[in-house]
Short mmCIF file of C-alpha atoms and ligand atoms in Angstrom, two decimals:
data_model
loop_
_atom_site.label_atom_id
_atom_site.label_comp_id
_atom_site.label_asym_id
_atom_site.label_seq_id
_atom_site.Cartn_x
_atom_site.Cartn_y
_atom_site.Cartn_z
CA UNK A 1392 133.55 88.31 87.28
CA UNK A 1393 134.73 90.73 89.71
CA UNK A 1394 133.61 94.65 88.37
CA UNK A 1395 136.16 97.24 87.62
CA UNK A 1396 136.00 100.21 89.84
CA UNK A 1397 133.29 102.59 88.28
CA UNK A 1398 134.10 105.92 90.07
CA UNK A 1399 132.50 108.58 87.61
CA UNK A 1400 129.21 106.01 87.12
CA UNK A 1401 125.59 106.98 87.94
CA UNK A 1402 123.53 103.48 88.21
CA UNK A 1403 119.79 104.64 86.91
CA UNK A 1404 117.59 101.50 87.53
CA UNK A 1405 113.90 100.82 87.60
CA UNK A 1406 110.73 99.20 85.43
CA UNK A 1407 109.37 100.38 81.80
CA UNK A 1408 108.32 103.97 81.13
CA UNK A 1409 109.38 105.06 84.93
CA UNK A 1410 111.04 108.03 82.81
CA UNK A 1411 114.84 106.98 83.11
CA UNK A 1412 116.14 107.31 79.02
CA UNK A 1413 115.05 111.33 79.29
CA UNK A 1414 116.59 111.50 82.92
CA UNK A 1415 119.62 109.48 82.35
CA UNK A 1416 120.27 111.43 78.74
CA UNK A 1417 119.25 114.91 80.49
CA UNK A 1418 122.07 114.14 83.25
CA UNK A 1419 124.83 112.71 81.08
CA UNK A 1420 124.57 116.16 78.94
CA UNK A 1421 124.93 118.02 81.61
CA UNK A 1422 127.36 116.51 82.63
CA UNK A 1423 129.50 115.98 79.87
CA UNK A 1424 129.06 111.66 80.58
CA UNK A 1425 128.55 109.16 78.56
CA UNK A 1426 124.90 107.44 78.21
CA UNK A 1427 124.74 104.07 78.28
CA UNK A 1428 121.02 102.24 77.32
CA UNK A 1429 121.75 98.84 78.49
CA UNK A 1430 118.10 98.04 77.50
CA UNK A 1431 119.02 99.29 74.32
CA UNK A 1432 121.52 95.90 73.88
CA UNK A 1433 119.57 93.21 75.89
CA UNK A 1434 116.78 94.68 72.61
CA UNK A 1435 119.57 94.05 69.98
CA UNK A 1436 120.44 90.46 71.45
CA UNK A 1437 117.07 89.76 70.96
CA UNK A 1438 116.32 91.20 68.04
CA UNK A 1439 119.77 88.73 66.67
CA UNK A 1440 117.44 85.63 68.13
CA UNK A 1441 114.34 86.92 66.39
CA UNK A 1442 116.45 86.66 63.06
CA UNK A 1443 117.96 83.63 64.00
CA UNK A 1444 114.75 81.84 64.34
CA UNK A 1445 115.93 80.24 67.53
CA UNK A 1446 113.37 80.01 70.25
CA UNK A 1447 114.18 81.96 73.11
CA UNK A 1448 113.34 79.52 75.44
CA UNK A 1449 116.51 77.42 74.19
CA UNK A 1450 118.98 79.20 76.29
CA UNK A 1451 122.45 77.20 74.31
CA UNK A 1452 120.84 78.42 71.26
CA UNK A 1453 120.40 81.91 72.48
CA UNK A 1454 123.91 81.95 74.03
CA UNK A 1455 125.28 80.66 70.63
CA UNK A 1456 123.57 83.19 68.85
CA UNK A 1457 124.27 86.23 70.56
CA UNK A 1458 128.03 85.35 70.97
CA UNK A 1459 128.04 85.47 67.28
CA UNK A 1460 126.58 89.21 67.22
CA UNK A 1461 128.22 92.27 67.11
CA UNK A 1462 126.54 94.50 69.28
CA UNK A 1463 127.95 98.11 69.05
CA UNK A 1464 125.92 100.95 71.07
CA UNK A 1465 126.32 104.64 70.58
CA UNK A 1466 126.98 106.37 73.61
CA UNK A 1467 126.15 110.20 73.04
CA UNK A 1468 123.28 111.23 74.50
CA UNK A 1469 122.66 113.34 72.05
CA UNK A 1470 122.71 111.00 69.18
CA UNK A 1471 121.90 107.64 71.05
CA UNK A 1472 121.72 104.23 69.14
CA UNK A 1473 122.48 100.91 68.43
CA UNK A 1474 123.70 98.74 65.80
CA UNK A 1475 123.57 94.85 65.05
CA UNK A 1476 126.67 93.46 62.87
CA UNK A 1477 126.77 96.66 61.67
CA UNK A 1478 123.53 98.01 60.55
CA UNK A 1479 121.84 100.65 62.82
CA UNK A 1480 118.83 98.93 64.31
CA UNK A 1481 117.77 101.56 66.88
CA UNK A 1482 114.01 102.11 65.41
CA UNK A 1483 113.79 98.05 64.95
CA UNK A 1484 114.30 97.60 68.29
CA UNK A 1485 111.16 98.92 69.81
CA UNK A 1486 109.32 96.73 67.52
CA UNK A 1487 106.65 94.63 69.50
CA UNK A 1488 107.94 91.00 68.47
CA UNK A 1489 111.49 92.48 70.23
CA UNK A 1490 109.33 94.29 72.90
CA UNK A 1491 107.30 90.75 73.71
CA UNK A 1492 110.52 88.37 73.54
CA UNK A 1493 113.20 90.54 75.10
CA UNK A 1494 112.33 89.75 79.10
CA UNK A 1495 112.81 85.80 78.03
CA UNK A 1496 116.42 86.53 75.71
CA UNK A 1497 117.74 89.01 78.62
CA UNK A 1498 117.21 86.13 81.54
CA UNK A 1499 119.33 83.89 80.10
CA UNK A 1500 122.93 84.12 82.14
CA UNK A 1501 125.15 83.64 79.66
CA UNK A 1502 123.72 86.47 77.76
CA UNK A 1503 123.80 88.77 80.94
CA UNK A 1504 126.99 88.10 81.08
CA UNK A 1505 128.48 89.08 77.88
CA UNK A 1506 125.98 91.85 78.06
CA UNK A 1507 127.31 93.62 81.42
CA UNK A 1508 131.36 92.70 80.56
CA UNK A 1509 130.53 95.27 77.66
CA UNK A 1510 128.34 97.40 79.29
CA UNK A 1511 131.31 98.06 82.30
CA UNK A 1512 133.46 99.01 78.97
CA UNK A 1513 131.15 101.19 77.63
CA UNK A 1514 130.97 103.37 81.20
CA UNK A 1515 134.46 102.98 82.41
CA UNK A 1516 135.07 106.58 80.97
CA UNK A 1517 132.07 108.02 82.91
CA UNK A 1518 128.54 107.36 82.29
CA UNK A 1519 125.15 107.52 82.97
CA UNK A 1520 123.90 104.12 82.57
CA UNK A 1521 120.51 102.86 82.80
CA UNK A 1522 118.77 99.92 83.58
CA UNK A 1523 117.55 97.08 85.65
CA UNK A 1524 120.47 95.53 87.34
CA UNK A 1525 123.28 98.52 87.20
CA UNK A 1526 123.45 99.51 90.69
CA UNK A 1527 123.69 95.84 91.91
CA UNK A 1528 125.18 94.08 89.00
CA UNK A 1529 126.88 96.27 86.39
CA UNK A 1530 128.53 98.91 88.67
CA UNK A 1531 127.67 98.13 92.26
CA UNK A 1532 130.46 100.32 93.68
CA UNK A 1533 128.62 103.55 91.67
CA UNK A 1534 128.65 106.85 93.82
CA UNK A 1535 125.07 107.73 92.72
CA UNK A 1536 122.77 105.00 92.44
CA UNK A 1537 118.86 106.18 91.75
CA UNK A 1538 115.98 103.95 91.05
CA UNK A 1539 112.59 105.29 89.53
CA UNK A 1540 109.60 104.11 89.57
CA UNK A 1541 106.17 106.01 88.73
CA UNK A 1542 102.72 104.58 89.56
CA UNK A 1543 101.85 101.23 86.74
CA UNK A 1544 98.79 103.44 84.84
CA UNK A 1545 101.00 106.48 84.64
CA UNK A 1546 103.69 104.24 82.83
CA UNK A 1547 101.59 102.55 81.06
CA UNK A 1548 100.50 106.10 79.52
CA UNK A 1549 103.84 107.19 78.79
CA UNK A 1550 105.20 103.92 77.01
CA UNK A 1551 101.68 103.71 75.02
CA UNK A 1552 102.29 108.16 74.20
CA UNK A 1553 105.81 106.69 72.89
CA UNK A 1554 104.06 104.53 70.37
CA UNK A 1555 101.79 107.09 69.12
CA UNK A 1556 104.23 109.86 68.62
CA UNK A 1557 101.81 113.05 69.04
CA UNK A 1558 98.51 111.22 69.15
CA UNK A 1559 96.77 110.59 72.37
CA UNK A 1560 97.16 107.13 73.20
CA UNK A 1561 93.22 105.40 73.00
CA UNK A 1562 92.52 103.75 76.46
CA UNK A 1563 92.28 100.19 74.64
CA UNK A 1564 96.52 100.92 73.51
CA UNK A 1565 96.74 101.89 77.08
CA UNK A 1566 95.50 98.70 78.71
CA UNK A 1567 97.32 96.91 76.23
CA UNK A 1568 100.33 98.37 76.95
CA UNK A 1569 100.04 97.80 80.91
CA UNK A 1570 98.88 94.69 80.88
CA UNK A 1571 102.26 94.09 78.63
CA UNK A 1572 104.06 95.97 81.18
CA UNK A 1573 103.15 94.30 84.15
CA UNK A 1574 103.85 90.77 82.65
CA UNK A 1575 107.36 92.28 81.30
CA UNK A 1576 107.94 93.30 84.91
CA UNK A 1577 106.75 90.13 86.88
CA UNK A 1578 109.66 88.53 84.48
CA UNK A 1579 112.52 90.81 85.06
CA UNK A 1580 111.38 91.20 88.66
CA UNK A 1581 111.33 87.59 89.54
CA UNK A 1582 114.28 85.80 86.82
CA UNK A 1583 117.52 84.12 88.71
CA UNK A 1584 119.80 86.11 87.16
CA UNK A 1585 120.25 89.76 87.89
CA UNK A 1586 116.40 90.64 88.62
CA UNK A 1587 115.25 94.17 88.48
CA UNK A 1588 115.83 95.29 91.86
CA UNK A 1589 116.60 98.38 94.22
CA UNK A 1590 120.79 98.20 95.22
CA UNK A 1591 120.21 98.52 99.29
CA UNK A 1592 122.09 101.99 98.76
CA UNK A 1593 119.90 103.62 95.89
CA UNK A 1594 118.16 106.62 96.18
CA UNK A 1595 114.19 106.11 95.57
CA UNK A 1596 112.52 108.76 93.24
CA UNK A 1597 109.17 108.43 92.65
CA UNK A 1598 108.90 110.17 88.84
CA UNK A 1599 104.75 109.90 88.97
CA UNK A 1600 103.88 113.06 89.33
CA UNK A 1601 107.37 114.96 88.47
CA UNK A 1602 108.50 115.97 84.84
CA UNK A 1603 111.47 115.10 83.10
CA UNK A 1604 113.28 118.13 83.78
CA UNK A 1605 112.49 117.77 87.72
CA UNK A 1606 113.63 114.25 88.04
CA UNK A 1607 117.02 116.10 86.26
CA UNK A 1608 117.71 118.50 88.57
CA UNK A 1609 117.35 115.83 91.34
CA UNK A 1610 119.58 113.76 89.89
CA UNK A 1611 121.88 116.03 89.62
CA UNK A 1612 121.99 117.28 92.91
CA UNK A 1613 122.74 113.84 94.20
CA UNK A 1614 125.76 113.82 91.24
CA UNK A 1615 126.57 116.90 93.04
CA UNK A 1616 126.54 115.43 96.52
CA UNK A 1617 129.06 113.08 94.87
CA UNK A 1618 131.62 115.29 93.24
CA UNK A 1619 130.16 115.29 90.26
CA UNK A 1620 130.87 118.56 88.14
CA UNK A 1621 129.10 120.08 85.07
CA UNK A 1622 130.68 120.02 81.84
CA UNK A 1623 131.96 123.43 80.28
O1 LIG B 3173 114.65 99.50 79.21
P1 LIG B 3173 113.96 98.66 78.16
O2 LIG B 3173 112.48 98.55 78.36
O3 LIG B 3173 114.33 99.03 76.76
O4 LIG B 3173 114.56 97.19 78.40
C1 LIG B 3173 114.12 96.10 77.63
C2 LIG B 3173 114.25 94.82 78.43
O5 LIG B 3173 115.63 94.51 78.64
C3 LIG B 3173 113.59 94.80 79.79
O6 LIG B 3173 112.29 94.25 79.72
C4 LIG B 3173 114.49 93.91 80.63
C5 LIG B 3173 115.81 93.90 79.89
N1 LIG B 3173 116.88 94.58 80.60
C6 LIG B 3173 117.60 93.85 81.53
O7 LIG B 3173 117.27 92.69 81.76
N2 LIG B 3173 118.65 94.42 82.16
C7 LIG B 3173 119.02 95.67 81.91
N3 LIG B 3173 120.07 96.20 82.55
C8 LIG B 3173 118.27 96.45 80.98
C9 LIG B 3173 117.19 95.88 80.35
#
């Protein structure tokens, strides 16, 4: 599958809670792009296997199941969601059953496949498109290719804080959730197809001990760098 040129794409790759939805929404405003969460659909597939009953681990089930779904992704990043054969889904999807099954649904190739075939639709307009395998799978020809990472217990913080909306995460969530990260990484780090992994040519941004808003502006001077201009 050879990739359509992706001339107005910005590739945002890198592990759980390393900040990139806020980044990669914060940059496509700005820049009047598209935002594209591919997590976002490799979470619907799953969740479409979850209702199946298939087990992931049956990869010709999992392939016959998520040919079967409709998969339709909302691409404003002011609005973002997702919807499975037409119901919106986007709060389902950050369930834990999805959360524990979607590294095993997401490494299976024929999956990956349909996945990033609609994925290069969705950005061939423009887009900001985040994450694991964009800048060396989904658009490896992207002008601005950025991967962010941010030290495992700071992650771990931020993905637990995103569970508990407003209450401080208790330290027992917080190992919980990075022990769950680190196992959801060693999969999506070390899988055949597509792994999470650095494109030779992306920038490295280390978001540990930068806010939302700074990762932004860095982002967007490398967009800028690029020929990338702010929306009216
Ligand atoms: O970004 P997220 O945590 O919502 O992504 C959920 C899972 O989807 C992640 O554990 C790995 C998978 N994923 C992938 O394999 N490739 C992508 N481009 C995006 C996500």
């Amino acid at each position: 599958m050879s990739p359509a040129p992706s001339p107005r794409v910005i590739a945002l790759d890198g592990p759980s809670g390393s900040g990139k939805s806020p980044v990669a929404r914060g940059v496509a405003r700005v820049l009047g792009l598209s935002y594209v969460d591919t997590g976002a659909m490799y979470r619907a597939a799953t969740l479409a296997v979850l209702r199946a009953g298939v087990p992931p681990t049956d990869a010709e089930a999992v392939e016959r199941v998520v040919s079967a779904a409709t998969i339709s992704l909302s691409s404003d990043p002011d609005a973002p969601g997702v919807q499975l054969d037409g119901a919106d889904v986007t709060a389902e999807i950050r369930g834990p059953e999805v959360t524990a099954t979607v590294s095993a649904v997401s490494a299976v190739p024929a999956v990956r496949r349909r996945m990033v075939a609609q994925q290069r639709e969705l950005a061939a307009g423009g887009a900001v498109v985040e994450g694991r395998d964009i800048g060396t799978a989904v658009a490896p020809d992207a002008p601005v290719k950025v991967f962010l990472d941010a030290d495992p217990d700071v992650r771990a913080v931020r993905r637990a804080g995103d569970r508990d909306v407003g209450v401080r995460a208790e330290g027992d969530v917080v190992q919980a959730v990075a022990l769950d990260l680190a196992r959801r990484d060693r999969l999506d780090s070390t899988r055949a197809a597509s792994p999470l992994q650095a494109a030779a040519d992306a920038v490295h941004l280390d978001s540990t001990a930068l806010s939302a808003d700074e990762v932004i502006a860095r982002v967007l001077e490398l967009a800028a760098a690029a020929g990338f201009a702010a929306a009216r």
